[in-house]
Tab-separated table of C-alpha atoms in Angstrom:
chain	number	residue	atom	x	y	z
A	25	UNK	CA	3.982	17.778	2.208
A	26	UNK	CA	3.438	14.870	0.451
A	27	UNK	CA	5.794	13.221	-1.731
A	28	UNK	CA	4.816	12.892	-5.374
A	29	UNK	CA	4.468	9.461	-6.566
A	30	UNK	CA	7.331	9.555	-8.816
A	31	UNK	CA	9.819	11.173	-5.826
A	32	UNK	CA	8.826	8.028	-3.157
A	33	UNK	CA	11.181	4.934	-3.343
A	34	UNK	CA	10.224	1.678	-4.639
A	35	UNK	CA	10.117	-1.637	-3.279
A	36	UNK	CA	13.942	-2.439	-4.547
A	37	UNK	CA	14.375	0.158	-1.569
A	38	UNK	CA	14.578	-2.644	1.033
A	39	UNK	CA	17.030	-5.194	-1.338
A	40	UNK	CA	19.151	-4.434	1.394
A	41	UNK	CA	22.922	-6.068	0.869
A	42	UNK	CA	24.408	-8.193	3.493
A	43	UNK	CA	25.216	-11.749	4.311
A	44	UNK	CA	21.763	-12.955	3.663
A	45	UNK	CA	20.456	-13.420	0.056
A	46	UNK	CA	16.455	-12.266	-1.629
A	47	UNK	CA	14.424	-14.302	-2.891
A	48	UNK	CA	10.389	-14.292	-4.136
A	49	UNK	CA	8.059	-17.205	-3.237
A	50	UNK	CA	4.682	-17.358	-4.398
A	51	UNK	CA	2.271	-18.579	-1.622
A	52	UNK	CA	-1.585	-18.166	-1.310
A	53	UNK	CA	-2.060	-16.429	-4.221
A	54	UNK	CA	0.632	-13.245	-3.837
A	55	UNK	CA	4.097	-13.148	-3.955
A	56	UNK	CA	6.254	-12.804	-0.787
A	57	UNK	CA	9.745	-10.854	-0.749
A	58	UNK	CA	12.170	-12.813	1.641
A	59	UNK	CA	15.706	-12.222	2.868
A	60	UNK	CA	17.485	-15.775	3.547
A	61	UNK	CA	20.213	-16.526	5.358
A	62	UNK	CA	22.130	-20.455	5.862
A	63	UNK	CA	21.248	-23.969	6.238
A	64	UNK	CA	19.566	-26.363	8.661
A	65	UNK	CA	16.282	-26.234	10.370
A	66	UNK	CA	13.870	-23.723	9.266
A	67	UNK	CA	13.547	-20.876	11.411
A	68	UNK	CA	11.080	-17.615	10.363
A	69	UNK	CA	11.050	-14.493	11.519
A	70	UNK	CA	8.082	-12.122	11.088
A	71	UNK	CA	8.282	-8.658	11.811
A	72	UNK	CA	5.846	-6.084	12.795
A	73	UNK	CA	4.320	-2.500	11.894
A	74	UNK	CA	5.582	-0.404	10.803
A	75	UNK	CA	8.590	-2.355	9.817
A	76	UNK	CA	9.721	-4.853	7.034
A	77	UNK	CA	12.009	-7.946	7.118
A	78	UNK	CA	15.291	-5.068	8.251
A	79	UNK	CA	13.694	-5.529	11.793
A	80	UNK	CA	15.911	-9.229	11.889
A	81	UNK	CA	19.054	-7.922	10.584
A	82	UNK	CA	21.050	-8.937	13.440
A	83	UNK	CA	18.882	-12.137	13.854
A	84	UNK	CA	19.375	-13.520	10.603
A	85	UNK	CA	23.074	-13.401	10.590
A	86	UNK	CA	23.632	-15.105	14.311
A	87	UNK	CA	21.076	-17.735	13.623
A	88	UNK	CA	22.160	-18.767	10.414
A	89	UNK	CA	25.600	-18.741	11.589
A	90	UNK	CA	24.640	-21.203	14.358
A	91	UNK	CA	23.438	-23.894	11.746
A	92	UNK	CA	19.686	-22.567	10.673
A	93	UNK	CA	18.149	-21.853	7.736
A	94	UNK	CA	16.947	-17.772	8.810
A	95	UNK	CA	13.714	-16.284	6.635
A	96	UNK	CA	12.736	-12.912	7.269
A	97	UNK	CA	9.498	-12.323	4.755
A	98	UNK	CA	8.074	-9.147	3.940
A	99	UNK	CA	4.439	-9.777	5.371
A	100	UNK	CA	1.843	-9.002	2.441
A	101	UNK	CA	1.125	-5.108	2.069
A	102	UNK	CA	4.523	-4.633	3.517
A	103	UNK	CA	8.178	-3.786	1.798
A	104	UNK	CA	8.875	-5.719	-1.202
A	105	UNK	CA	6.076	-8.087	-0.854
A	106	UNK	CA	2.861	-7.701	-2.988
A	107	UNK	CA	0.212	-5.089	-1.602
A	108	UNK	CA	-3.129	-6.380	-3.263
A	109	UNK	CA	-5.974	-4.686	-2.647
A	110	UNK	CA	-7.570	-6.986	-0.287
A	111	UNK	CA	-7.712	-9.112	1.785
A	112	UNK	CA	-5.862	-8.257	5.096
A	113	UNK	CA	-7.356	-10.312	7.666
A	114	UNK	CA	-5.262	-12.343	9.718
A	115	UNK	CA	-6.009	-15.950	9.188
A	116	UNK	CA	-5.503	-15.108	4.829
A	117	UNK	CA	-1.680	-13.354	6.287
A	118	UNK	CA	-1.067	-16.120	8.575
A	119	UNK	CA	-1.921	-18.724	5.668
A	120	UNK	CA	0.379	-16.964	3.396
A	121	UNK	CA	3.164	-17.745	6.137
A	122	UNK	CA	1.731	-21.653	6.583
A	123	UNK	CA	1.927	-21.453	2.168
A	124	UNK	CA	5.329	-20.197	2.655
A	125	UNK	CA	6.842	-23.171	4.682
A	126	UNK	CA	6.210	-25.887	1.797
A	127	UNK	CA	7.063	-23.279	-0.773
A	128	UNK	CA	10.390	-23.457	0.164
A	129	UNK	CA	10.555	-27.104	0.609
A	130	UNK	CA	9.919	-27.385	4.616
A	131	UNK	CA	7.850	-29.253	6.232
A	132	UNK	CA	8.233	-27.434	9.434
A	133	UNK	CA	9.641	-24.300	11.063
A	134	UNK	CA	10.344	-22.630	14.317
A	135	UNK	CA	8.453	-19.326	13.713
A	136	UNK	CA	9.360	-16.480	15.584
A	137	UNK	CA	7.231	-12.879	15.410
A	138	UNK	CA	7.017	-9.573	16.530
A	139	UNK	CA	4.237	-6.666	16.945
A	140	UNK	CA	1.928	-8.008	13.906
A	141	UNK	CA	4.094	-10.748	13.077
A	142	UNK	CA	3.126	-12.197	16.924
A	143	UNK	CA	-0.224	-12.019	16.276
A	144	UNK	CA	0.539	-13.938	13.125
A	145	UNK	CA	2.254	-16.596	14.526
A	146	UNK	CA	-0.147	-17.126	17.342
A	147	UNK	CA	-2.786	-17.734	14.490
A	148	UNK	CA	-0.762	-19.719	12.410
A	149	UNK	CA	0.171	-22.059	15.505
A	150	UNK	CA	-3.299	-22.296	15.905
A	151	UNK	CA	-4.653	-23.014	12.351
A	152	UNK	CA	-2.220	-24.941	10.811
A	153	UNK	CA	0.288	-26.150	13.646
A	154	UNK	CA	1.317	-29.290	11.380
A	155	UNK	CA	3.910	-26.856	9.653
A	156	UNK	CA	5.050	-25.304	13.328
A	157	UNK	CA	7.356	-27.035	15.576
A	158	UNK	CA	7.917	-24.289	18.385
A	159	UNK	CA	6.638	-20.683	18.764
A	160	UNK	CA	8.507	-17.874	19.601
A	161	UNK	CA	6.326	-14.594	20.079
A	162	UNK	CA	7.700	-11.261	21.046
A	163	UNK	CA	5.799	-7.510	22.228
A	164	UNK	CA	2.931	-9.689	21.490
A	165	UNK	CA	-0.241	-10.571	23.149
A	166	UNK	CA	-2.452	-13.681	22.672
A	167	UNK	CA	-5.111	-12.338	20.091
A	168	UNK	CA	-7.397	-13.359	22.479
A	169	UNK	CA	-6.090	-11.258	25.359
A	170	UNK	CA	-5.644	-8.171	22.672
A	171	UNK	CA	-9.170	-8.035	21.373
A	172	UNK	CA	-10.747	-8.043	24.680
A	173	UNK	CA	-8.090	-5.615	26.150
A	174	UNK	CA	-9.124	-3.303	23.020
A	175	UNK	CA	-13.191	-2.776	24.567
A	176	UNK	CA	-12.695	-3.379	28.216
A	177	UNK	CA	-8.796	-2.092	28.909
A	178	UNK	CA	-8.763	1.289	29.727
A	179	UNK	CA	-5.015	1.765	29.552
A	180	UNK	CA	-4.589	-0.366	26.740
A	181	UNK	CA	-7.192	1.290	24.647
A	182	UNK	CA	-5.690	4.673	25.167
A	183	UNK	CA	-2.369	2.617	24.747
A	184	UNK	CA	-3.946	2.155	21.022
A	185	UNK	CA	-4.954	5.174	20.056
A	186	UNK	CA	-3.079	4.520	17.212
A	187	UNK	CA	-5.286	1.690	16.137
A	188	UNK	CA	-8.642	3.498	16.468
A	189	UNK	CA	-6.869	6.372	14.576
A	190	UNK	CA	-6.283	4.220	11.422
A	191	UNK	CA	-10.088	3.144	11.257
A	192	UNK	CA	-11.335	6.018	8.126
A	193	UNK	CA	-10.164	5.830	5.090
A	194	UNK	CA	-7.581	7.674	3.013
A	195	UNK	CA	-6.671	9.892	5.899
A	196	UNK	CA	-3.910	7.939	8.180
A	197	UNK	CA	-2.340	7.078	4.776
A	198	UNK	CA	-1.504	10.308	4.258
A	199	UNK	CA	-0.915	11.622	8.309
A	200	UNK	CA	1.774	8.358	8.031
A	201	UNK	CA	3.784	9.271	4.788
A	202	UNK	CA	3.557	13.271	5.117
A	203	UNK	CA	6.877	14.758	5.547
A	204	UNK	CA	8.486	11.975	4.446
A	205	UNK	CA	6.646	9.249	6.902
A	206	UNK	CA	8.150	11.614	10.079
A	207	UNK	CA	4.715	10.298	11.854
A	208	UNK	CA	6.575	6.621	11.594
A	209	UNK	CA	9.311	8.097	12.871
A	210	UNK	CA	7.585	9.433	15.861
A	211	UNK	CA	5.618	6.474	16.516
A	212	UNK	CA	8.803	4.821	17.185
A	213	UNK	CA	10.378	6.816	19.476
A	214	UNK	CA	7.600	6.955	21.572
A	215	UNK	CA	7.536	3.176	21.724
A	216	UNK	CA	10.908	2.233	22.322
A	217	UNK	CA	12.909	1.675	25.322
A	218	UNK	CA	14.808	5.016	26.101
A	219	UNK	CA	18.072	3.013	25.766
A	220	UNK	CA	17.434	2.184	22.286
A	221	UNK	CA	16.220	5.867	21.016
A	222	UNK	CA	19.305	7.511	22.187
A	223	UNK	CA	21.362	5.617	19.636
A	224	UNK	CA	22.396	6.054	16.163
A	225	UNK	CA	21.510	2.340	15.315
A	226	UNK	CA	17.784	3.778	15.968
A	227	UNK	CA	18.365	6.743	14.114
A	228	UNK	CA	19.454	4.563	11.477
A	229	UNK	CA	16.899	1.906	11.881
A	230	UNK	CA	13.601	4.820	11.757
A	231	UNK	CA	15.263	6.104	8.634
A	232	UNK	CA	15.115	3.198	7.467
A	233	UNK	CA	11.302	2.151	8.481
A	234	UNK	CA	10.141	6.045	7.365
A	235	UNK	CA	11.461	5.169	3.760
A	236	UNK	CA	10.323	1.867	3.481
A	237	UNK	CA	6.544	3.398	4.304
A	238	UNK	CA	6.534	5.540	1.401
A	239	UNK	CA	6.758	2.780	-0.851
A	240	UNK	CA	3.153	2.835	-3.534
A	241	UNK	CA	0.556	1.186	-1.240
A	242	UNK	CA	2.551	0.515	1.913
A	243	UNK	CA	1.032	2.903	3.956
A	244	UNK	CA	-2.261	1.178	2.546
A	245	UNK	CA	-1.657	-2.215	3.371
A	246	UNK	CA	-0.262	-1.709	6.631
A	247	UNK	CA	-3.060	0.005	7.653
A	248	UNK	CA	-5.548	-2.702	6.596
A	249	UNK	CA	-4.124	-5.342	8.864
A	250	UNK	CA	-5.519	-3.250	11.661
A	251	UNK	CA	-8.619	-2.554	10.265
A	252	UNK	CA	-9.378	-5.633	10.024
A	253	UNK	CA	-8.449	-6.303	13.867
A	254	UNK	CA	-11.010	-3.418	15.112
A	255	UNK	CA	-13.409	-4.122	12.503
A	256	UNK	CA	-14.285	-7.620	12.432
A	257	UNK	CA	-14.383	-7.469	16.344
A	258	UNK	CA	-18.475	-7.467	15.985
A	259	UNK	CA	-18.687	-9.049	12.735
A	260	UNK	CA	-19.197	-12.879	12.075
A	261	UNK	CA	-16.199	-13.170	10.598
A	262	UNK	CA	-14.157	-11.565	13.586
A	263	UNK	CA	-16.440	-13.699	16.139
A	264	UNK	CA	-15.724	-16.826	14.307
A	265	UNK	CA	-12.022	-15.843	14.453
A	266	UNK	CA	-12.102	-15.482	17.832
A	267	UNK	CA	-14.144	-18.251	19.353
A	268	UNK	CA	-11.440	-20.590	17.153
A	269	UNK	CA	-8.968	-19.188	18.765
A	270	UNK	CA	-9.855	-20.196	22.250
A	271	UNK	CA	-8.742	-23.074	21.723
A	272	UNK	CA	-4.665	-23.805	23.355
A	273	UNK	CA	-2.095	-24.225	20.823
A	274	UNK	CA	0.005	-27.130	21.267
A	275	UNK	CA	3.849	-25.754	20.696
A	276	UNK	CA	6.269	-24.926	23.516
A	277	UNK	CA	5.644	-21.589	23.169
A	278	UNK	CA	8.116	-18.827	24.719
A	279	UNK	CA	6.981	-15.077	25.422
A	280	UNK	CA	9.232	-12.090	25.658
A	281	UNK	CA	8.006	-8.634	26.287
A	282	UNK	CA	9.661	-5.320	27.142
A	283	UNK	CA	9.048	-4.237	30.604
A	284	UNK	CA	9.012	-0.253	29.080
A	285	UNK	CA	6.747	-1.520	26.331
A	286	UNK	CA	4.001	1.543	26.157
A	287	UNK	CA	2.523	-0.168	22.595
A	288	UNK	CA	1.492	-3.491	23.668
A	289	UNK	CA	1.387	-3.094	27.896
A	290	UNK	CA	3.007	-5.828	29.671
A	291	UNK	CA	-0.549	-6.717	31.388
A	292	UNK	CA	-2.012	-6.739	27.821
A	293	UNK	CA	0.297	-9.491	26.971
A	294	UNK	CA	0.669	-11.493	30.062
A	295	UNK	CA	-1.764	-14.488	30.790
A	296	UNK	CA	-0.858	-15.276	27.325
A	297	UNK	CA	-0.319	-18.850	29.090
A	298	UNK	CA	-3.897	-19.884	29.306
A	299	UNK	CA	-3.864	-20.446	24.902
A	300	UNK	CA	-0.982	-22.374	24.953
A	301	UNK	CA	-1.315	-26.199	26.160
A	302	UNK	CA	2.476	-27.365	26.137
A	303	UNK	CA	5.543	-25.999	27.610
A	304	UNK	CA	5.150	-22.106	28.216
A	305	UNK	CA	7.744	-19.822	29.189
A	306	UNK	CA	7.301	-15.424	29.885
A	307	UNK	CA	10.128	-13.569	30.380
A	308	UNK	CA	10.069	-9.718	30.957
A	309	UNK	CA	12.858	-7.603	29.408
A	310	UNK	CA	13.931	-5.261	31.372
A	311	UNK	CA	14.881	-1.328	30.481
A	312	UNK	CA	13.258	-2.439	27.056
A	313	UNK	CA	10.743	-0.948	24.829
A	314	UNK	CA	8.447	-2.860	22.311
A	315	UNK	CA	10.903	-3.419	19.707
A	316	UNK	CA	12.880	-6.198	21.225
A	317	UNK	CA	14.971	-7.643	18.068
A	318	UNK	CA	16.533	-4.878	17.798
A	319	UNK	CA	16.746	-3.150	21.487
A	320	UNK	CA	18.695	-5.844	22.769
A	321	UNK	CA	19.207	-8.624	19.385
A	322	UNK	CA	21.796	-10.934	21.623
A	323	UNK	CA	19.214	-11.540	24.268
A	324	UNK	CA	16.773	-12.058	21.260
A	325	UNK	CA	18.902	-14.412	19.626
A	326	UNK	CA	20.482	-16.494	22.732
A	327	UNK	CA	16.432	-16.730	23.861
A	328	UNK	CA	15.674	-17.841	20.451
A	329	UNK	CA	18.789	-20.609	20.059
A	330	UNK	CA	17.835	-21.485	24.078
A	331	UNK	CA	13.830	-22.479	22.951
A	332	UNK	CA	15.046	-24.633	20.472
A	333	UNK	CA	17.589	-26.531	21.560
A	334	UNK	CA	15.965	-27.337	25.001
């Protein structure tokens, strides 16, 4: 059963209280909602699918306490940020984030991205290296690795069956929001590591993400990112993007990946080092699945701080 629009939560439902403040910034023609805390050098935390800024609730507090200004935006189409009809290509989303840095009165940031946010972070680093000091990538291959795997790696094609299922109009939105967005919970259960999936924290987070996907137009926005990623593969805009991404990024890059990640296979993400011309480090995190910021929050926080200070 689909909830009636009047029964659905609105964007205010993701303005969750905590030791942070909620702000809106105008950037690249859209309004982005952020949760932020602390003062000092800027750290930007970019969430993935099917989540919103809440992914980073542990890191926001810990990194702010360590002396940083920590900002976790909702990407366009998600949470309390604008959900325009278009565009949802990764270059536009990357421009949102690059311009967010200046909109907040900052010159550069350490950029941390998970899943979709990782793809956006790779793209910002390539298109706007002037605003990025260091890069931390979680559960996300370099875009050229992922785009190649979608057409050549049968194991990753199978793991990405949901992405191909997102390509038709309207029906995927209905499937994603049916019965209280139970499909969101199913995907999270499938992709999470066993240890986290059996906890109360996982059950609570899953409920948060299901509710957030019921915000009007949130499912559409979330899916449009993936529609562009697949549909652009043979198109001129996608070919140009892939070609530009062949040039390595020039800032120190740390890449973390869960050993049990069944959404983005570790073998797909490995090899991203060829697209980094600066210091690069890869870590496989044992006993973890796709959702590293929540499955191993202390480890992720510690690695971000180590990478910034190294």
